[in-house]
CSV table of C-alpha atoms in Angstrom, one decimal:
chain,number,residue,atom,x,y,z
G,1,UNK,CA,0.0,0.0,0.0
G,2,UNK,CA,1.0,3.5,-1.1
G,3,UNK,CA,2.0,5.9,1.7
G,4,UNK,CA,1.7,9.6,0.1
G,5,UNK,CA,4.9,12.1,-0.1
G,6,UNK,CA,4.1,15.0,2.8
G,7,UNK,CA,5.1,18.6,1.4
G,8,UNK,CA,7.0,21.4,3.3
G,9,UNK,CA,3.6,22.6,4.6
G,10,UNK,CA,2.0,19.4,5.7
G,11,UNK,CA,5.3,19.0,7.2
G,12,UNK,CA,5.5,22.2,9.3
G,13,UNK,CA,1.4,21.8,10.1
G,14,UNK,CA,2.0,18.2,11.8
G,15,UNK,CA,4.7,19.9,13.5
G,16,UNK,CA,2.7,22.3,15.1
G,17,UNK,CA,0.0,21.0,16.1
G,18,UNK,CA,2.3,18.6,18.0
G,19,UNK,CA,3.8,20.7,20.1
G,20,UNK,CA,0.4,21.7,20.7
G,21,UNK,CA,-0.2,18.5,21.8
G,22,UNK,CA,2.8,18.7,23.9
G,23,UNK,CA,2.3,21.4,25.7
G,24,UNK,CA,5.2,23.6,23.8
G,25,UNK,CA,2.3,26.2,23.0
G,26,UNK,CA,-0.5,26.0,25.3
G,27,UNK,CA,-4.1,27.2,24.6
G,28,UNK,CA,-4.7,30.9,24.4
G,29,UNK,CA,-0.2,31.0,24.5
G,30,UNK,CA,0.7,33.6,21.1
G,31,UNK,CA,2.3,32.0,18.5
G,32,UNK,CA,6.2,33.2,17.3
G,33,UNK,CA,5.7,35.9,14.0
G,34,UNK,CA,5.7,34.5,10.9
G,35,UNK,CA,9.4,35.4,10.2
G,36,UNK,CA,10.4,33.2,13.4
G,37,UNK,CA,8.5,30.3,12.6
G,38,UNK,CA,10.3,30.6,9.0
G,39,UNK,CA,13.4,31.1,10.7
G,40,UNK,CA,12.8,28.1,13.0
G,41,UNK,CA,11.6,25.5,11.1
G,42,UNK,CA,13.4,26.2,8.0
G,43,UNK,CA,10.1,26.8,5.5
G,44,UNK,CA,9.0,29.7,3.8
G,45,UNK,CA,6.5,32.1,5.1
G,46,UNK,CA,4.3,31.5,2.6
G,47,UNK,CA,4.2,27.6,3.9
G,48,UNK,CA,4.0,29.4,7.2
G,49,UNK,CA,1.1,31.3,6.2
G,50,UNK,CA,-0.5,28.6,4.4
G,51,UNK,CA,-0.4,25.9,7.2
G,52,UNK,CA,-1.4,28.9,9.6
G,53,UNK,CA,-4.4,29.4,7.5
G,54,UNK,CA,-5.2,26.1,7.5
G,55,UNK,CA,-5.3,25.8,11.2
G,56,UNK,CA,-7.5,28.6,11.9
G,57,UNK,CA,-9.6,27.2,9.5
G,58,UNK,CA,-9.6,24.0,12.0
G,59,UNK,CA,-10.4,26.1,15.0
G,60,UNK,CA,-6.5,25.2,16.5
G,61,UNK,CA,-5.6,28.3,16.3
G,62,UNK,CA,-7.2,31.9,16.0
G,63,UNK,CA,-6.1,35.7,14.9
G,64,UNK,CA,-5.8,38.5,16.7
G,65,UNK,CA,-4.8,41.2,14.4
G,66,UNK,CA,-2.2,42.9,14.8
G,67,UNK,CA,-0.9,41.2,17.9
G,68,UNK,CA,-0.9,37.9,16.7
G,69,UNK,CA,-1.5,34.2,16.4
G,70,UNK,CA,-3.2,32.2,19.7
G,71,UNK,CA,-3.6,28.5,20.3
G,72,UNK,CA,-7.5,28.3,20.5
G,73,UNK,CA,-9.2,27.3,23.8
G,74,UNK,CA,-9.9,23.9,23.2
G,75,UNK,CA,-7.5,23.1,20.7
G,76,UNK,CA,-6.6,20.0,22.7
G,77,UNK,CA,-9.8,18.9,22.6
G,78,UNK,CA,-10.1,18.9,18.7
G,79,UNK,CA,-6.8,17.4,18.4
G,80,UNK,CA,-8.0,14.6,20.3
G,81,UNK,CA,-11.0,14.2,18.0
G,82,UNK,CA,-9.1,14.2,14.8
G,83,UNK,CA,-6.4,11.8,16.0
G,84,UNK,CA,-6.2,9.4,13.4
G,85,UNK,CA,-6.6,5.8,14.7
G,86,UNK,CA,-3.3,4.3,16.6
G,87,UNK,CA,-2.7,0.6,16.7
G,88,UNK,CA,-0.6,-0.7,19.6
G,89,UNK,CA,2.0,-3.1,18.5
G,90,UNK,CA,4.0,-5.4,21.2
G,91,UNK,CA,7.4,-6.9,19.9
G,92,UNK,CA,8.5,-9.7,21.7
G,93,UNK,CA,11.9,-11.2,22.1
G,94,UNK,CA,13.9,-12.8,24.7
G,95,UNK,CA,17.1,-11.2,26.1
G,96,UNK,CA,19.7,-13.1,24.4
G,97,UNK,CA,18.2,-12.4,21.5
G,98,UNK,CA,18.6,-8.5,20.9
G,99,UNK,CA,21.6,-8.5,18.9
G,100,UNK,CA,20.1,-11.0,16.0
G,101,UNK,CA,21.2,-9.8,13.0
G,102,UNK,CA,18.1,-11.3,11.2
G,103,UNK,CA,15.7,-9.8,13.6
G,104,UNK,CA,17.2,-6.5,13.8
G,105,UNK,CA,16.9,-6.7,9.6
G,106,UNK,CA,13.3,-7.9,10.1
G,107,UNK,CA,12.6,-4.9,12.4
G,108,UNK,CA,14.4,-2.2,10.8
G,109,UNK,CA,12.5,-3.2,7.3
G,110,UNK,CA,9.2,-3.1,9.0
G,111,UNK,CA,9.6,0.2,11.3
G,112,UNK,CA,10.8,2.2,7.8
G,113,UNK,CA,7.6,1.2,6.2
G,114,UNK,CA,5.0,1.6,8.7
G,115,UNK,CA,2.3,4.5,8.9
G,116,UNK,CA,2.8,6.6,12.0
G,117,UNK,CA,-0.6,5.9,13.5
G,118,UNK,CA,1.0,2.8,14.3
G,119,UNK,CA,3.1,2.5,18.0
G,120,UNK,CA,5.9,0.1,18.8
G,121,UNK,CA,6.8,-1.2,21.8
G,122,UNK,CA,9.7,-3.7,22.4
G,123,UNK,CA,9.7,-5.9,25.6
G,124,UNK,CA,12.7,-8.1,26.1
G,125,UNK,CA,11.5,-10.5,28.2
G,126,UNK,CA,11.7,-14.5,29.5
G,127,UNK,CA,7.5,-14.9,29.5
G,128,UNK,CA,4.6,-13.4,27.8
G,129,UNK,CA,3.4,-12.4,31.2
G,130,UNK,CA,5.5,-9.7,31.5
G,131,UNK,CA,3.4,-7.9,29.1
G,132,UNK,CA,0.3,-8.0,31.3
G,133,UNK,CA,2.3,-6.7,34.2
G,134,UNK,CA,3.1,-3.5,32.2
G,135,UNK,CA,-0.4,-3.2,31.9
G,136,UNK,CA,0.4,-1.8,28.3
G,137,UNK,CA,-3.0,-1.9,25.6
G,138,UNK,CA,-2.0,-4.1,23.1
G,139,UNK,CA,-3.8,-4.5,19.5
G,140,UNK,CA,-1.4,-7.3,18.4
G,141,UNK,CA,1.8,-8.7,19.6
G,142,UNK,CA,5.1,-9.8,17.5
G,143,UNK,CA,6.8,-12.3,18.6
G,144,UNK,CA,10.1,-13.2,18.3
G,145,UNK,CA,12.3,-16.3,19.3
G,146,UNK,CA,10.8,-19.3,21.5
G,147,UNK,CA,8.1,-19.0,24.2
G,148,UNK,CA,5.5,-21.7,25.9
G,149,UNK,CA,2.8,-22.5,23.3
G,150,UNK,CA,0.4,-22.4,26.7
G,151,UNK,CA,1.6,-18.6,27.1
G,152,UNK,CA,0.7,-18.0,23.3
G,153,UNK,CA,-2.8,-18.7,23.7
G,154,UNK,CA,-3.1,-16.9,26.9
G,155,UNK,CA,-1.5,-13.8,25.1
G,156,UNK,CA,-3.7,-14.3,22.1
G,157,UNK,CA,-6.8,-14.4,23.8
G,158,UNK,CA,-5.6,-10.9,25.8
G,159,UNK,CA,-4.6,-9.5,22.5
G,160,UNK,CA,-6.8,-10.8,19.5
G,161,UNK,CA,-3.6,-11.5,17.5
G,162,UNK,CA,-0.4,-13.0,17.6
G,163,UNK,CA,2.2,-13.1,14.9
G,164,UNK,CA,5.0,-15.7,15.5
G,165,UNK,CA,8.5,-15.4,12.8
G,166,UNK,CA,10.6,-18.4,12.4
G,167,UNK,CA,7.7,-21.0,12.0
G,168,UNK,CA,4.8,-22.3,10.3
G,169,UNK,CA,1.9,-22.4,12.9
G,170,UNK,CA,-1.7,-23.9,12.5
G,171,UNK,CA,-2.9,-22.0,16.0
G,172,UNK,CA,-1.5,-18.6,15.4
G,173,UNK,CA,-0.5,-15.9,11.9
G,174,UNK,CA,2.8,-16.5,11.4
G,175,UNK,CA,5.6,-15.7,8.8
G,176,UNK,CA,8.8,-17.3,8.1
G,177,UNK,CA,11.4,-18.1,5.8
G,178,UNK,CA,11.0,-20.7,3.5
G,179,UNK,CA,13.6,-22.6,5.7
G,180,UNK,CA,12.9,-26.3,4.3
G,181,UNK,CA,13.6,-25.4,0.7
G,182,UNK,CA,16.3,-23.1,2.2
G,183,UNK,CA,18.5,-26.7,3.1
G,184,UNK,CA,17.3,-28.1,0.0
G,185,UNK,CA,19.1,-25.0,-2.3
G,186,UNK,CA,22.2,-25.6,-0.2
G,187,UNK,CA,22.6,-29.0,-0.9
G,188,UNK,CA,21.3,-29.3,-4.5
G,189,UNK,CA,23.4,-26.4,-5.6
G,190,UNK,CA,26.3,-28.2,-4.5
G,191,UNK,CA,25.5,-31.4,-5.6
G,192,UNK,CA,24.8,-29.6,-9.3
G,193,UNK,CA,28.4,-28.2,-8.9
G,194,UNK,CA,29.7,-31.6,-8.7
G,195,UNK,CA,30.0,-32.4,-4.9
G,196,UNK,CA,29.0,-35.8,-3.6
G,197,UNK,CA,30.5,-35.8,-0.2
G,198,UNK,CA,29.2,-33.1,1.8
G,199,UNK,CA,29.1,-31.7,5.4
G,200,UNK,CA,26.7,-30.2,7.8
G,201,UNK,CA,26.9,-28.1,10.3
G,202,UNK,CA,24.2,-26.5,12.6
G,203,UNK,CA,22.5,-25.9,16.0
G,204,UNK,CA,21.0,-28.7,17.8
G,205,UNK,CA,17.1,-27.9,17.9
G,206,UNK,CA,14.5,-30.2,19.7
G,207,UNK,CA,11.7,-28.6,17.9
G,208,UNK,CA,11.1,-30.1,14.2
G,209,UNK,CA,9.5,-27.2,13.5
G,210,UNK,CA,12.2,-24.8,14.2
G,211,UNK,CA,14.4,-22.8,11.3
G,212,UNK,CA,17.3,-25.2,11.8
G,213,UNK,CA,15.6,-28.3,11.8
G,214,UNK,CA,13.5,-27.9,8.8
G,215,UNK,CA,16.7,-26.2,6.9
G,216,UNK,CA,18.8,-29.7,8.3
G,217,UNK,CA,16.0,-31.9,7.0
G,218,UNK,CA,15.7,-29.9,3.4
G,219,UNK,CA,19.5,-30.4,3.0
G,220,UNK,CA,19.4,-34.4,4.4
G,221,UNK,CA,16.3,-35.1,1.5
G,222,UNK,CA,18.0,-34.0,-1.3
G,223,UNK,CA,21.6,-35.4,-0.7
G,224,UNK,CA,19.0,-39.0,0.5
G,225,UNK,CA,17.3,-38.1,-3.1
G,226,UNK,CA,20.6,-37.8,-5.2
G,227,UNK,CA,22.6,-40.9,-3.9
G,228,UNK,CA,25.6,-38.5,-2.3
G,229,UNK,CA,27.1,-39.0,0.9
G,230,UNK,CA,26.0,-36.2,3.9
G,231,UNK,CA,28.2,-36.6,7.2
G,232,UNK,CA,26.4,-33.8,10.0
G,233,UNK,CA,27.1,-32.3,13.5
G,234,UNK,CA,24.9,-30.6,15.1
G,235,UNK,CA,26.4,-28.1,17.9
G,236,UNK,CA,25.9,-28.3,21.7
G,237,UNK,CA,25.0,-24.5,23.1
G,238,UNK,CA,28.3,-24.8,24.7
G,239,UNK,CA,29.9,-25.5,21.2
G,240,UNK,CA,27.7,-22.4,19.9
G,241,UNK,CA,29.1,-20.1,22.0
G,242,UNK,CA,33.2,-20.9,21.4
G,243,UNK,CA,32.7,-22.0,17.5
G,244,UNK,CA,36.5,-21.2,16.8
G,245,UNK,CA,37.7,-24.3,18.8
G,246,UNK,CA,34.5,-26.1,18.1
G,247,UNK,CA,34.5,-25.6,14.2
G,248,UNK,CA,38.5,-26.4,14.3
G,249,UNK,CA,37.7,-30.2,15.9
G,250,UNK,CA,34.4,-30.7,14.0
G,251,UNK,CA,36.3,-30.1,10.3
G,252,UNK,CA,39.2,-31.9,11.6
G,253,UNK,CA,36.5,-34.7,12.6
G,254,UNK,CA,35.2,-34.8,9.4
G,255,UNK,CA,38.4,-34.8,6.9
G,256,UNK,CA,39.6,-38.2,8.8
G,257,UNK,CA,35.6,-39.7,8.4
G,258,UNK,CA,35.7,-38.4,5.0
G,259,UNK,CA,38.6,-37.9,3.2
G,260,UNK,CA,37.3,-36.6,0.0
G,261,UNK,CA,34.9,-34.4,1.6
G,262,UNK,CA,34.5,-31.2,-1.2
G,263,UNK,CA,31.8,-29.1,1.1
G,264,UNK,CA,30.8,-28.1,4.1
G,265,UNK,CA,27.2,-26.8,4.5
G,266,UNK,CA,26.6,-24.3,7.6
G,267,UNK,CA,23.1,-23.5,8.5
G,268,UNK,CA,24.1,-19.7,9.5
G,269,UNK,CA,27.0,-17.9,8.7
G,270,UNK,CA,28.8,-17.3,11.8
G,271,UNK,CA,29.8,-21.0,11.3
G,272,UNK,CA,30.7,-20.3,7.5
G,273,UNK,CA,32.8,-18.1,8.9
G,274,UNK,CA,34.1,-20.0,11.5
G,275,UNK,CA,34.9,-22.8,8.9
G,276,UNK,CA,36.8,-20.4,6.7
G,277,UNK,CA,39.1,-19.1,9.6
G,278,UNK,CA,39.8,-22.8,10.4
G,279,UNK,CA,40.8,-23.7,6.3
G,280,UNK,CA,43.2,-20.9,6.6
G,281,UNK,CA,44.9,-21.8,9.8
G,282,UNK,CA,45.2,-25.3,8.3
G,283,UNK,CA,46.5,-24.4,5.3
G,284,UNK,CA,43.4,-25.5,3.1
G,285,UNK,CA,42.5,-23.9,0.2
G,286,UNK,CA,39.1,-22.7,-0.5
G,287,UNK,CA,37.3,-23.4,-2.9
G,288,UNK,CA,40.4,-25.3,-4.4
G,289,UNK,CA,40.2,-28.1,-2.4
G,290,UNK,CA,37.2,-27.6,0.3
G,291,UNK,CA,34.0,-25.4,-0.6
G,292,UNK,CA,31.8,-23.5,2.2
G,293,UNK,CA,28.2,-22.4,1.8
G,294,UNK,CA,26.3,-20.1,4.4
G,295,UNK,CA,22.8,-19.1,5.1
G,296,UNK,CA,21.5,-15.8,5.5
G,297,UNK,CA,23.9,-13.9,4.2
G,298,UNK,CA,24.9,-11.6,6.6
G,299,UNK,CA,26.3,-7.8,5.5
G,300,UNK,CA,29.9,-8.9,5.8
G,301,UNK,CA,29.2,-12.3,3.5
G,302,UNK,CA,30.2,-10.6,0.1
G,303,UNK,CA,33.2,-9.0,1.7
G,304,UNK,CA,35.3,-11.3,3.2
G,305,UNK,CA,37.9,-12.9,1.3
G,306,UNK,CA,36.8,-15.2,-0.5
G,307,UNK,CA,33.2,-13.5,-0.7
G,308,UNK,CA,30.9,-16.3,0.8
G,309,UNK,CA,28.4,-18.8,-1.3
G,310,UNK,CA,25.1,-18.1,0.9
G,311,UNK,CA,21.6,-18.6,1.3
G,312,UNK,CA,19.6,-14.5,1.3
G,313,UNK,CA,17.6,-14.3,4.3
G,314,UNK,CA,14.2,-12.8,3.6
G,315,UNK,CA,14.3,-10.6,6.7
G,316,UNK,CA,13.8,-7.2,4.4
G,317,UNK,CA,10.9,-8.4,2.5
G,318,UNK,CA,9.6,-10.1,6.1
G,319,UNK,CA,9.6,-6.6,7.3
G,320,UNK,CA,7.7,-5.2,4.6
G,321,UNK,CA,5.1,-8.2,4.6
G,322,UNK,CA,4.8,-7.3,8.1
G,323,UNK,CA,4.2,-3.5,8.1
G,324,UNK,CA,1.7,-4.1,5.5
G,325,UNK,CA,-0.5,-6.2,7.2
G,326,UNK,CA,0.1,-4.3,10.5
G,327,UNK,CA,-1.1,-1.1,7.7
G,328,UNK,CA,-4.2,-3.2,6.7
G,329,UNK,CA,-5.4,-4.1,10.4
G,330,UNK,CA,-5.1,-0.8,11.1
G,331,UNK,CA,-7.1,0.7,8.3
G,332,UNK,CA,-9.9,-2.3,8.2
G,333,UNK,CA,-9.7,-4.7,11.3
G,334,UNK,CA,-12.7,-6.5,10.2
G,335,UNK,CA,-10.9,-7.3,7.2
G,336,UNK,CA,-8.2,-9.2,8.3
G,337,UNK,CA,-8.4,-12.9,8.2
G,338,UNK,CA,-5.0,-13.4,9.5
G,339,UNK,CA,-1.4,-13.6,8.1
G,340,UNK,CA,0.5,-17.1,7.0
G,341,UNK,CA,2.9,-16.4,4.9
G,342,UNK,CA,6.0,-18.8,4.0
G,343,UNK,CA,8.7,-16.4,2.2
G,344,UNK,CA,10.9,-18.3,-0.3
G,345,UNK,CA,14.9,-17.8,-0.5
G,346,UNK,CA,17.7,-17.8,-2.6
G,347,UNK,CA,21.0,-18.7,-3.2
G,348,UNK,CA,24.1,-16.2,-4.3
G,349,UNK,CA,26.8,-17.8,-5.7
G,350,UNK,CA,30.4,-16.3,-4.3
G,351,UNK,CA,33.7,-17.7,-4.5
G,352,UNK,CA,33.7,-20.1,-1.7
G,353,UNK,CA,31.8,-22.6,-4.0
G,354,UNK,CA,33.7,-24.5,-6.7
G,355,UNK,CA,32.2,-26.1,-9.7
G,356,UNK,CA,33.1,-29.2,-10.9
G,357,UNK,CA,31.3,-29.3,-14.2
């Protein structure tokens, strides 16, 4: 949806009437002269006078001449009636999860393309409850990373909607990277370059529903569908959080299983990364004799040397998904029937991947 381009003196009228609404200029308070306001707010006096006109049209303001311009008594009161509507919009994510790149994306996508009658409020917090403590009006929450499905439908109920990223959902709207077919490009674009013994490498994840475990079985059906060999290790959190020494015993690991091992697959691209460092300390080439793909390419992916094979997130067009529908409940609530959207990805194709054929 369309968003239309404010002029100089739209600009300079919103800004007005909101310090109004902030108490900068209080009712029956004069106005600065025109030539201030110019001065001020960097417009011309004719968009000055314009927008001025305009607001004693509205009954905000009134003239006294010559003295002046007033805030009208009751100007408060008529702001309040025109407000357009406002939509209340929790986003919820745990603690540790602040500095995802991917969400930060996802966020930074949506915020840019959302109308300003909508309000966002970001709790980092353990539980859903902590919401209701704040005693916060919510219209719909966002929610980000892993919580209790029991505390879900308790939030749902209290809200009327909840939006979950990361995972397809039967109970709630949700939206979500295509993270199945995700795997599935990472393997079968090796295997059409010519690899048939490739490597795995990803978070351990209970839930087959989660990112990792759907991108882990996309990449184990199509090497199971092409005949090629797949060897796999899947970190511990305490291996997640030193990958350097991790990734250095896991390759090692897999070279003496698999001596003509030509790939190593990583589900995000910290570990791509992580593999990379770990060629170069051991003197192995890439993509010479071992290639490295990644997933989500991260803003540093095309930059490092060699510029990193990896699968595009779809945390920008996420975002804008998002904001839209946020846009549409806003404008029509009845309207909305909920959002389940699965986003597809892609591959880029760097240097870290070498072709065979």
């Amino acid at each position: 949806m369309g968003r239309a381009v404010l002029g100089k003196n739209d600009v300079f009228r919103k800004q007005i009437l909101s310090e109004i609404a902030i108490g900068i200029y209080r009712e029956g308070e004069r106005l600065p002269g025109e030539r201030e306001l110019s001065e001020r707010y960097q417009v011309s006096r004719n968009t000055v006078r314009r927008a001025l006109q305009e607001l004693e049209h509205d009954g905000v303001l009134f003239r006294r001449p010559p003295v002046g311009t007033f805030v009208s008594g009751g100007a408060l009161m008529r702001l309040r009636a025109n407000r357009p509507p406002q939509l209340q919009v929790a986003v919820l994510m745990n603690n540790e999860e602040s500095n995802n790149p991917i969400y930060q994306q996802i966020f930074r996508s949506m915020q840019g393309h959302l109308p300003d009658e909508v309000r966002l409020n970001v709790y980092f917090c353990g539980s859903c409850d902590r919401l209701f403590r704040a005693g916060e009006e919510i219209d719909l929450a966002l929610v980000f990373g892993r919580y209790p499905e029991a505390e879900l439908e308790t939030l749902r109920r209290r809200v009327g909607e909840v939006i979950i990223w990361g995972r397809e959902s039967e109970n709630f709207s949700c939206i979500t990277c295509d993270n199945y077919n995700g795997g599935r490009l990472m393997a079968q674009t090796a295997i059409d370059a010519g690899h048939r013994h490739l490597a795995l490498i990803g978070p351990r994840e209970e839930d087959a529903r989660g990112e990792f475990a759907r991108r882990i079985a996309g990449v184990e059906d199509a090497c199971c569908e092409n005949g090629v060999s797949l060897l796999y290790h899947r970190l511990t959190l305490e291996e997640s959080l030193n990958l350097a020494g991790s990734i250095y015993f896991t390759l090692d690991a897999f070279l003496r299983e698999d001596p003509e091992l030509s790939v190593v697959l990583c589900l995000y691209d910290s570990i791509a990364l992580s593999v990379l460092e770990c060629c170069r300390l051991r003197g192995i080439p890439v993509p010479e004799h071992l290639s490295v793909i990644g997933f989500d390419d991260h803003c540093y992916a095309e930059f490092i040397t060699p510029a990193l094979t990896t699968v595009r997130n779809v945390a920008k067009e996420a975002g804008v998904r998002l904001a839209n529908y946020i846009e549409s409940r806003l404008r029509d609530p009845a309207a909305s029937s909920g959002l389940h959207e699965v986003l597809r990805p892609f591959l880029i194709e760097r240097e870290t991947l070498r072709r065979f054929c």
